[in-house]
Structures are given as structure tokens and as C-alpha cells.
mmCIF file of C-alpha atoms in Angstrom:
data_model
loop_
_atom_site.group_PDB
_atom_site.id
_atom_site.type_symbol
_atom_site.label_atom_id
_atom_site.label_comp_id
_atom_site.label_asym_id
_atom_site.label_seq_id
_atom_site.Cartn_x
_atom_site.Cartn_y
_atom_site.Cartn_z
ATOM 1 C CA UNK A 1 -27.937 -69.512 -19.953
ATOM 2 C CA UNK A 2 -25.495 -67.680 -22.271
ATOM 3 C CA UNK A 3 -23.246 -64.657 -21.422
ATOM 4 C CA UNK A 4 -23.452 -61.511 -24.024
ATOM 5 C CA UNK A 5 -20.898 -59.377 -23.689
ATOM 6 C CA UNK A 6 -20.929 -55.806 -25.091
ATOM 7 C CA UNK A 7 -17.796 -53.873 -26.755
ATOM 8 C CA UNK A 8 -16.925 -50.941 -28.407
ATOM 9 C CA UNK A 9 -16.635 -47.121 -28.226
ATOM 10 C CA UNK A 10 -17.671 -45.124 -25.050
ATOM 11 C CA UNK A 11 -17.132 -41.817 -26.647
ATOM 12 C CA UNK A 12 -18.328 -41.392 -30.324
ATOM 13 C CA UNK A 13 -18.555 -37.858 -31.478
ATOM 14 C CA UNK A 14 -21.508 -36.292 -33.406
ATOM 15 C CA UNK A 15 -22.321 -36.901 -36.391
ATOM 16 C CA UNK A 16 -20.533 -40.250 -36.593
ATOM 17 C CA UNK A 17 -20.841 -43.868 -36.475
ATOM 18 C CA UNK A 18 -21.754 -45.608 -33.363
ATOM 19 C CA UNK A 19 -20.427 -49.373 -33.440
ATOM 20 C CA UNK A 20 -20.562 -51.744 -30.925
ATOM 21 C CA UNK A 21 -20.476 -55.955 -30.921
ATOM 22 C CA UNK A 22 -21.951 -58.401 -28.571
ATOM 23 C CA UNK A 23 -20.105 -61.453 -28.280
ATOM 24 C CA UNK A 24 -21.765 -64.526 -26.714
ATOM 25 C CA UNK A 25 -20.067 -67.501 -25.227
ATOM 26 C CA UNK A 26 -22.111 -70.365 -23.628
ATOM 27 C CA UNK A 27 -23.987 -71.164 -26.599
ATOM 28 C CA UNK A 28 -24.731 -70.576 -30.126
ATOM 29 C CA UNK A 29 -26.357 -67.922 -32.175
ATOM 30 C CA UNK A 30 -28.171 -70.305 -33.770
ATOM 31 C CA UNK A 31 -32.236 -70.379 -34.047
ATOM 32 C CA UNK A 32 -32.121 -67.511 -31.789
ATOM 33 C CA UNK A 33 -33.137 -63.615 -32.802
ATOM 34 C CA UNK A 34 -30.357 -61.239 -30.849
ATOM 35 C CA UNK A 35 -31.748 -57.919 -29.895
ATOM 36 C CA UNK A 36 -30.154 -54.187 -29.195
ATOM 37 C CA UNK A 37 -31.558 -52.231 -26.668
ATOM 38 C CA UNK A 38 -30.446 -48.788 -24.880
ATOM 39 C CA UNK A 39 -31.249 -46.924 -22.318
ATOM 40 C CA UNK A 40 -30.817 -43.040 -21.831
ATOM 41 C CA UNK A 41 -29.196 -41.821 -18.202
ATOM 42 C CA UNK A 42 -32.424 -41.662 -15.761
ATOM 43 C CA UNK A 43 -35.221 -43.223 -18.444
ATOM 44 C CA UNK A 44 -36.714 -45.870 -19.582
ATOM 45 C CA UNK A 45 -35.428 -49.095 -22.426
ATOM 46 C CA UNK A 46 -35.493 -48.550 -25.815
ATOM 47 C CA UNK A 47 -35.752 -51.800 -28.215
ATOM 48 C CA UNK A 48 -33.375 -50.467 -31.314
ATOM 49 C CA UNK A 49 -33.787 -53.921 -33.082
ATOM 50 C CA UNK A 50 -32.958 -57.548 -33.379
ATOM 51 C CA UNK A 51 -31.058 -60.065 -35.920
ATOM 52 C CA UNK A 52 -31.765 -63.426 -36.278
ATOM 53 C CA UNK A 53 -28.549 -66.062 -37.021
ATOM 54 C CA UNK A 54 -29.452 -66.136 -40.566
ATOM 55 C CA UNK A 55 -29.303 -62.031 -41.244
ATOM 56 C CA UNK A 56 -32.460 -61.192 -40.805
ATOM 57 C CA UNK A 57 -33.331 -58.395 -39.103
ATOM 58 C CA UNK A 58 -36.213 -56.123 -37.645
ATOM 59 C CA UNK A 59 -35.687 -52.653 -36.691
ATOM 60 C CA UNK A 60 -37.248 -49.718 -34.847
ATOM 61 C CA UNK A 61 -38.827 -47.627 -37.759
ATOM 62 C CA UNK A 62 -37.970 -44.575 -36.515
ATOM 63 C CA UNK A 63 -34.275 -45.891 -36.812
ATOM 64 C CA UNK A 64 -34.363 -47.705 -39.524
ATOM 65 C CA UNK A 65 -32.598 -44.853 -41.841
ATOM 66 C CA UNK A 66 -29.659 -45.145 -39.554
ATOM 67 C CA UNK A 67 -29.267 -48.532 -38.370
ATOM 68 C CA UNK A 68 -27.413 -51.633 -39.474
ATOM 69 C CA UNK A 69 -26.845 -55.209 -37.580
ATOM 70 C CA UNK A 70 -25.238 -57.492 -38.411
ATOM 71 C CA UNK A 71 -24.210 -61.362 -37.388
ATOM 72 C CA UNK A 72 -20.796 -63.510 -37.431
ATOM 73 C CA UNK A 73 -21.861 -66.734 -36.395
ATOM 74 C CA UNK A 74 -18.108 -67.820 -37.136
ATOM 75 C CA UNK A 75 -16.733 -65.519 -34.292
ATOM 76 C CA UNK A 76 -20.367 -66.267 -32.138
ATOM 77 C CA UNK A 77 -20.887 -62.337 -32.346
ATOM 78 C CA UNK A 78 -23.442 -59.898 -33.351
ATOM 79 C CA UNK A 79 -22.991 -55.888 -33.945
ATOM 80 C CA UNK A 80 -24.782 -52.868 -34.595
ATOM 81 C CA UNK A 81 -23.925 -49.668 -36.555
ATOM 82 C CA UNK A 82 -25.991 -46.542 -35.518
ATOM 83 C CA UNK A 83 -24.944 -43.398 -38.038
ATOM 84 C CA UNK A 84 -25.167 -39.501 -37.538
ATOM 85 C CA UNK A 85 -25.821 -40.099 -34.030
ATOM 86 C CA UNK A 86 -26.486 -37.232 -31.981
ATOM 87 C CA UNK A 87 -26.546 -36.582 -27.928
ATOM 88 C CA UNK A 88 -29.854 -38.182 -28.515
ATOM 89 C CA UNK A 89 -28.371 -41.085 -29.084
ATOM 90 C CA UNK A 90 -26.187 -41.183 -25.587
ATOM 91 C CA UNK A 91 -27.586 -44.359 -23.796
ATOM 92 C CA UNK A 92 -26.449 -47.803 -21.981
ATOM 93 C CA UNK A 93 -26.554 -49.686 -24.799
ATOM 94 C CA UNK A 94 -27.484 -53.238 -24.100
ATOM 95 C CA UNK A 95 -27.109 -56.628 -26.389
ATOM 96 C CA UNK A 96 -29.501 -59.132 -25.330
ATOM 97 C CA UNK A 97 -31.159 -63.064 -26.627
ATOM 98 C CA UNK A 98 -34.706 -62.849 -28.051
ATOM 99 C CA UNK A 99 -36.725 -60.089 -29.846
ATOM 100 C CA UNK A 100 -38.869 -61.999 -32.296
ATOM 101 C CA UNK A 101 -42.795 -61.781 -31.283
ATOM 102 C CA UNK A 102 -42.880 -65.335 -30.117
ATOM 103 C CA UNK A 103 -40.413 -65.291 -27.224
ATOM 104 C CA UNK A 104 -38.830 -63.461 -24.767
ATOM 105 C CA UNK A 105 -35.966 -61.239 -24.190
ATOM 106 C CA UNK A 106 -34.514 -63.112 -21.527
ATOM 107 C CA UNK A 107 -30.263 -63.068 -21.098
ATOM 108 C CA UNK A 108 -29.133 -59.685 -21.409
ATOM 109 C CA UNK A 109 -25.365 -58.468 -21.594
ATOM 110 C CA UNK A 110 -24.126 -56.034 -18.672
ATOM 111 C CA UNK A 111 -24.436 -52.769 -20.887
ATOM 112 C CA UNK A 112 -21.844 -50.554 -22.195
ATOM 113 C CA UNK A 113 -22.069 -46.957 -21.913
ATOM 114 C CA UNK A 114 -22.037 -44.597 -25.107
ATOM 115 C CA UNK A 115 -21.741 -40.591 -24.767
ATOM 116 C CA UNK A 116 -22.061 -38.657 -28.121
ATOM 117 C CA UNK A 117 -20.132 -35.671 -27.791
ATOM 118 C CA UNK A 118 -19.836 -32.640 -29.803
ATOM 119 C CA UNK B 1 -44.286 -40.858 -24.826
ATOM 120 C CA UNK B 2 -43.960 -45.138 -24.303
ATOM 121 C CA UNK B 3 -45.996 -47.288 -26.672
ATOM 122 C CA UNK B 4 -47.158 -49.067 -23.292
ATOM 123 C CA UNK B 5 -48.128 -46.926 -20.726
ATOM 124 C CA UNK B 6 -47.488 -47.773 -17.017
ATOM 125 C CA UNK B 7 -47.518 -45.598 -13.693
ATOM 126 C CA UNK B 8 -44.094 -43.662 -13.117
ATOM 127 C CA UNK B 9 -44.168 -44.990 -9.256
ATOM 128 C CA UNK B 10 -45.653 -47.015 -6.949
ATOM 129 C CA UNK B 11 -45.068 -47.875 -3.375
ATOM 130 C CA UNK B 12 -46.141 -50.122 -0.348
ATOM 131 C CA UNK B 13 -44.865 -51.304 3.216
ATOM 132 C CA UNK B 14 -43.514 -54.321 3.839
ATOM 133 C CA UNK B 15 -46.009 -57.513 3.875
ATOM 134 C CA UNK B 16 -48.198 -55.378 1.226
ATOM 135 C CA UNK B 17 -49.796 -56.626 -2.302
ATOM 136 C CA UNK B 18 -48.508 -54.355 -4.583
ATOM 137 C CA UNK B 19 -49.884 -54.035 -8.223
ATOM 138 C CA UNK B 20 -48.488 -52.241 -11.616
ATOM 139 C CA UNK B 21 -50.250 -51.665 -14.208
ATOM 140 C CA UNK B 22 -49.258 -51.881 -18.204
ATOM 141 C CA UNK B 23 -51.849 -50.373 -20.730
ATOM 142 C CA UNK B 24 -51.349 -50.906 -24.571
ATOM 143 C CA UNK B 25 -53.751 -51.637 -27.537
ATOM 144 C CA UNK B 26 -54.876 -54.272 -29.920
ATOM 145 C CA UNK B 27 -51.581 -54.052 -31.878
ATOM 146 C CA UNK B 28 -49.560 -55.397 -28.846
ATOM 147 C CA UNK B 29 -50.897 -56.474 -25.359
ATOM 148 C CA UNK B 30 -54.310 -57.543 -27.439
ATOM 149 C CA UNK B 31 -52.618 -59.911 -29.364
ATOM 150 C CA UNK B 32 -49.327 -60.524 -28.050
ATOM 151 C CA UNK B 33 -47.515 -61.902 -24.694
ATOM 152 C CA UNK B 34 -46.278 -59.504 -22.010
ATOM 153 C CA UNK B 35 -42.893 -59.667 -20.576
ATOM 154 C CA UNK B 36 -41.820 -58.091 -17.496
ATOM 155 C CA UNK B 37 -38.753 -56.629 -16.419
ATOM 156 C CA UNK B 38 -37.376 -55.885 -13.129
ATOM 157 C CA UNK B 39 -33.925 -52.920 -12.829
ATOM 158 C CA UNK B 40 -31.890 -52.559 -10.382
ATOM 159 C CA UNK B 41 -29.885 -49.196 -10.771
ATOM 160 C CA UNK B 42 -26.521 -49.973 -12.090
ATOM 161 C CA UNK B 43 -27.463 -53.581 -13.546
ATOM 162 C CA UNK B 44 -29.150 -55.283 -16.573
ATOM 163 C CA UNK B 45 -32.899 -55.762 -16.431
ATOM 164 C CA UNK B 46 -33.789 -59.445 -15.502
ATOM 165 C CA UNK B 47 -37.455 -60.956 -17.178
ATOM 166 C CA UNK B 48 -39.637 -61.660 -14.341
ATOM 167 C CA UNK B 49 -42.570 -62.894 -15.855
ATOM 168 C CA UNK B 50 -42.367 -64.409 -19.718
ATOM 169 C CA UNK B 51 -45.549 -64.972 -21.817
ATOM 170 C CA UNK B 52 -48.013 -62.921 -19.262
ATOM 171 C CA UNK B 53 -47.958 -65.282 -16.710
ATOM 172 C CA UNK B 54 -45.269 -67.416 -16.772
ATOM 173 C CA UNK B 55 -42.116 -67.238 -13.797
ATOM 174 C CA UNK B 56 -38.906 -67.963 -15.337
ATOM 175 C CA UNK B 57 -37.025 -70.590 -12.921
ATOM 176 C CA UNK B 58 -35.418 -68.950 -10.139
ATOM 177 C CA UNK B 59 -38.264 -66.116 -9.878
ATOM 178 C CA UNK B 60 -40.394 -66.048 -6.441
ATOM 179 C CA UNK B 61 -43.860 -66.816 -6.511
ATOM 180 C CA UNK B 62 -44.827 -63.417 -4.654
ATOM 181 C CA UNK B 63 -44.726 -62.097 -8.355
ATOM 182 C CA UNK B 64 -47.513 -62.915 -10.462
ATOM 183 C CA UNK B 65 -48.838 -61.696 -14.103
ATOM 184 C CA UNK B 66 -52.065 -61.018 -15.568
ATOM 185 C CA UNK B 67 -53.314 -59.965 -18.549
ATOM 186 C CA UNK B 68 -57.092 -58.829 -19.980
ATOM 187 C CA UNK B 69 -57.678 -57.805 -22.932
ATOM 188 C CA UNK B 70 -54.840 -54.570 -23.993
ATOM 189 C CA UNK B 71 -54.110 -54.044 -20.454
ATOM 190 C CA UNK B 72 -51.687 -56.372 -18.189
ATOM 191 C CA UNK B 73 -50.603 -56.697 -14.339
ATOM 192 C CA UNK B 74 -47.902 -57.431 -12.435
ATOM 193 C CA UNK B 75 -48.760 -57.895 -8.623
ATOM 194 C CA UNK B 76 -46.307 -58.283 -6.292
ATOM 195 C CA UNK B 77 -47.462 -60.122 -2.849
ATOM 196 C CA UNK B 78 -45.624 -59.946 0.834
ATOM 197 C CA UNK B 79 -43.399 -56.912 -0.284
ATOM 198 C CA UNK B 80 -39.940 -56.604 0.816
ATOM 199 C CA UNK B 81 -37.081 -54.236 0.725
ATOM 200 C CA UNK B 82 -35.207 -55.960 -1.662
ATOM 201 C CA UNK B 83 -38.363 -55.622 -4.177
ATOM 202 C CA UNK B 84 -37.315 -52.023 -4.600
ATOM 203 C CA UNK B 85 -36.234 -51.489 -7.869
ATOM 204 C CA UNK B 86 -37.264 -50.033 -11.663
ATOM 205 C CA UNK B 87 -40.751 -52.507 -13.514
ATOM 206 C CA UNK B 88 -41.302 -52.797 -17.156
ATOM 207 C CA UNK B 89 -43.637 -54.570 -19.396
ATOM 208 C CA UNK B 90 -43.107 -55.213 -22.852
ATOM 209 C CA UNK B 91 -43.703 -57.039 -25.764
ATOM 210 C CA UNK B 92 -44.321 -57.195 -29.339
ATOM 211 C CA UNK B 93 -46.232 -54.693 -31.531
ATOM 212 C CA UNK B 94 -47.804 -56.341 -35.109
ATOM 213 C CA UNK B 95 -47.824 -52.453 -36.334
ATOM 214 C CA UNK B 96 -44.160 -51.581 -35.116
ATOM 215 C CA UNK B 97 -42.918 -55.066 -36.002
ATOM 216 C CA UNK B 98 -41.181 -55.205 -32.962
ATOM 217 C CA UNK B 99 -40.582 -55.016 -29.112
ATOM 218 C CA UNK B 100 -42.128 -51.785 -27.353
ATOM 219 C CA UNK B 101 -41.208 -51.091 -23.836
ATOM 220 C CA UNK B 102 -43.658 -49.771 -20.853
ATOM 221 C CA UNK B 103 -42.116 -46.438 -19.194
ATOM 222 C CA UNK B 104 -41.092 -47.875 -16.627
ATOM 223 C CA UNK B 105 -42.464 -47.950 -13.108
ATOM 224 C CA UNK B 106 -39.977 -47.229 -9.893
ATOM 225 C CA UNK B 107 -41.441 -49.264 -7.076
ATOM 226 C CA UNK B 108 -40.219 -47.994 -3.767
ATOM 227 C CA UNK B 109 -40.358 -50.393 -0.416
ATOM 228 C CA UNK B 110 -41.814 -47.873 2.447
#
């Protein structure tokens, strides 16, 4: 079981750039897809995208416009970029293993907290 | 408005079978696994049940999955306090190309 840890920003103001990075110790990013997910206060999760080790990535349509991840397998770390964010866009963010169609999303980091603010 | 639709609440007494339900359509439950999740407030979700029916190690047998055709199940046998928390299902969507998420169903422990 690996441990994802989540970093970055808890206050971004609108307009901006959200950035955050999920580092993972206990094992490698390797032949694994690595997946973003947030949650609003009081609703439900939110699947923003995934990267696999190589660069690939899938991502939400409705995001796609704004959204950029990307992987270090040097430092063992992931990230995501989320432009002109909005309140909208105030959420737990979680980083988490898994997000292809073939496998689950099964370790998750512990969340960090992002509030857009005008 | 979830891509996978589940009940906003459920609720039983102690002992009880409970049951959530997760509807979808061809383009994920029809031809992809269901996962689900189980929040506690404050915490990370944890995967309950992988692949529709499968119990990750370390996850009671009172939880089960099921899965027929674009709708799934998660039924949860000899209910206890501790059960109370937030469900989800989810998977994969061929048309999204990617994970969708149930709304969410808070189970409450009468």
C-alpha cells in the first residue's frame, strides 16, 4: 500500500492557477495511472482526471480546456494545474492510485483543501 | 446531476440488511466494473468493493456487491453503528473516457 500525499495552495484567488502535487512514497509510479479527484464542502466526488507514469493522461471533458497533469517519476510525484478557477472550483482536492477503466481507485491521499477567493 | 444515480439516504437499525442502489447505462455499469466507496466525514474515501463484487483484504464480509445489467448493489448485512457513513459507486464511462462517480448515498445507523 503506498502513501499519496497532497501539497500546495489552500487559498488561490479567482481567476488564477490552481496547483497542487501528490507525492507518493512506498512505491513507484510506475505501471500505475494516478488520478485527481475533488470534492465540494457537503457533496459528492468529482473524478478531474488521471496520468499514467509515462504522460499520458485522461481528463474530465468538461475540464479539459483548463486542466494540465503532469508526472516526475524522478521526484516519485505527480501534479495538476487547474486555470481560471472560480469558487466553483473550491473543493477537497484528493490525489489518489488508479483511474484507468481496468482497475480500481484504491489508495487515496488525505485531501488538501482549496478555497478560490475573490 | 451524477452520471450514476444512487439514493441521497438510506437507513436501518442495527442487525438490518441494508441495500443501495447505483443506476447508470450501457456506457458504464453495462460494460464496465463498479467500485464502491465508503466516507467517513473528515477522511478519504476507502474502496469497499473492487470489480462489482470483489472485497479488498481487510473489508468485512457483511458488505457484498452486485451488479445486473446498468444497475449495481451494495448490500450491507447485520448493520452496525460504525456502518454510518457517506456510499459511492463508480466506475468507468467508454463515452466520458473516464471515472464517473454515483451521488453519493448517506447511510444513517437508527
Amino acid at each position: 500500500q503506498v502513501h499519496l500525499q497532497e501539497s500546495g495552495p489552500g487559498l488561490v484567488k479567482s481567476s488564477e492557477i490552481l496547483s497542487l502535487t501528490c507525492s507518493v512514497s512506498g512505491g513507484s509510479l510506475r505501471s500505475y495511472y494516478w488520478s485527481w479527484i475533488r470534492q465540494p464542502p457537503g457533496k459528492g466526488l468529482d473524478w478531474l482526471g488521471c496520468i499514467y507514469y509515462d504522460g499520458s493522461t485522461h481528463y474530465k471533458p468538461s475540464l479539459e480546456s483548463r486542466l494540465t497533469m503532469s508526472v516526475d517519476t524522478s521526484k516519485n510525484h505527480f501534479s495538476l494545474r487547474l486555470s481560471s478557477v472560480t469558487a466553483a472550483d473550491t473543493a477537497m482536492y484528493y490525489c489518489a492510485r488508479g483511474g484507468d477503466r481496468w482497475g480500481s481507485i484504491d489508495d487515496w491521499g488525505q485531501g488538501t483543501l482549496v478555497t478560490v477567493s475573490s | 446531476q451524477s452520471v450514476l444515480t444512487q439514493p441521497p439516504s438510506a437507513s436501518g437499525t442495527p442487525g438490518q440488511r441494508v441495500i443501495i442502489s447505483c443506476s447508470g447505462s450501457k456506457s458504464n455499469i453495462g460494460n464496465n466494473y463498479v467500485y464502491w466507496y465508503q466516507q467517513f466525514p473528515g477522511t478519504a474515501p476507502k474502496v469497499l468493493i473492487s470489480k462489482n463484487n470483489q472485497r479488498p483484504s481487510g473489508v468485512p464480509d457483511r458488505f457484498s456487491g452486485s451488479k445486473s445489467g446498468t444497475s449495481a448493489s451494495l448490500a450491507i448485512s447485520g448493520l452496525r453503528s460504525e456502518d454510518e457513513a457517506d456510499y459511492y459507486c463508480a466506475g468507468w464511462d467508454d463515452s466520458l473516457s473516464g471515472w464517473v462517480f454515483g451521488g453519493g448515498t448517506k447511510l444513517t445507523v437508527l
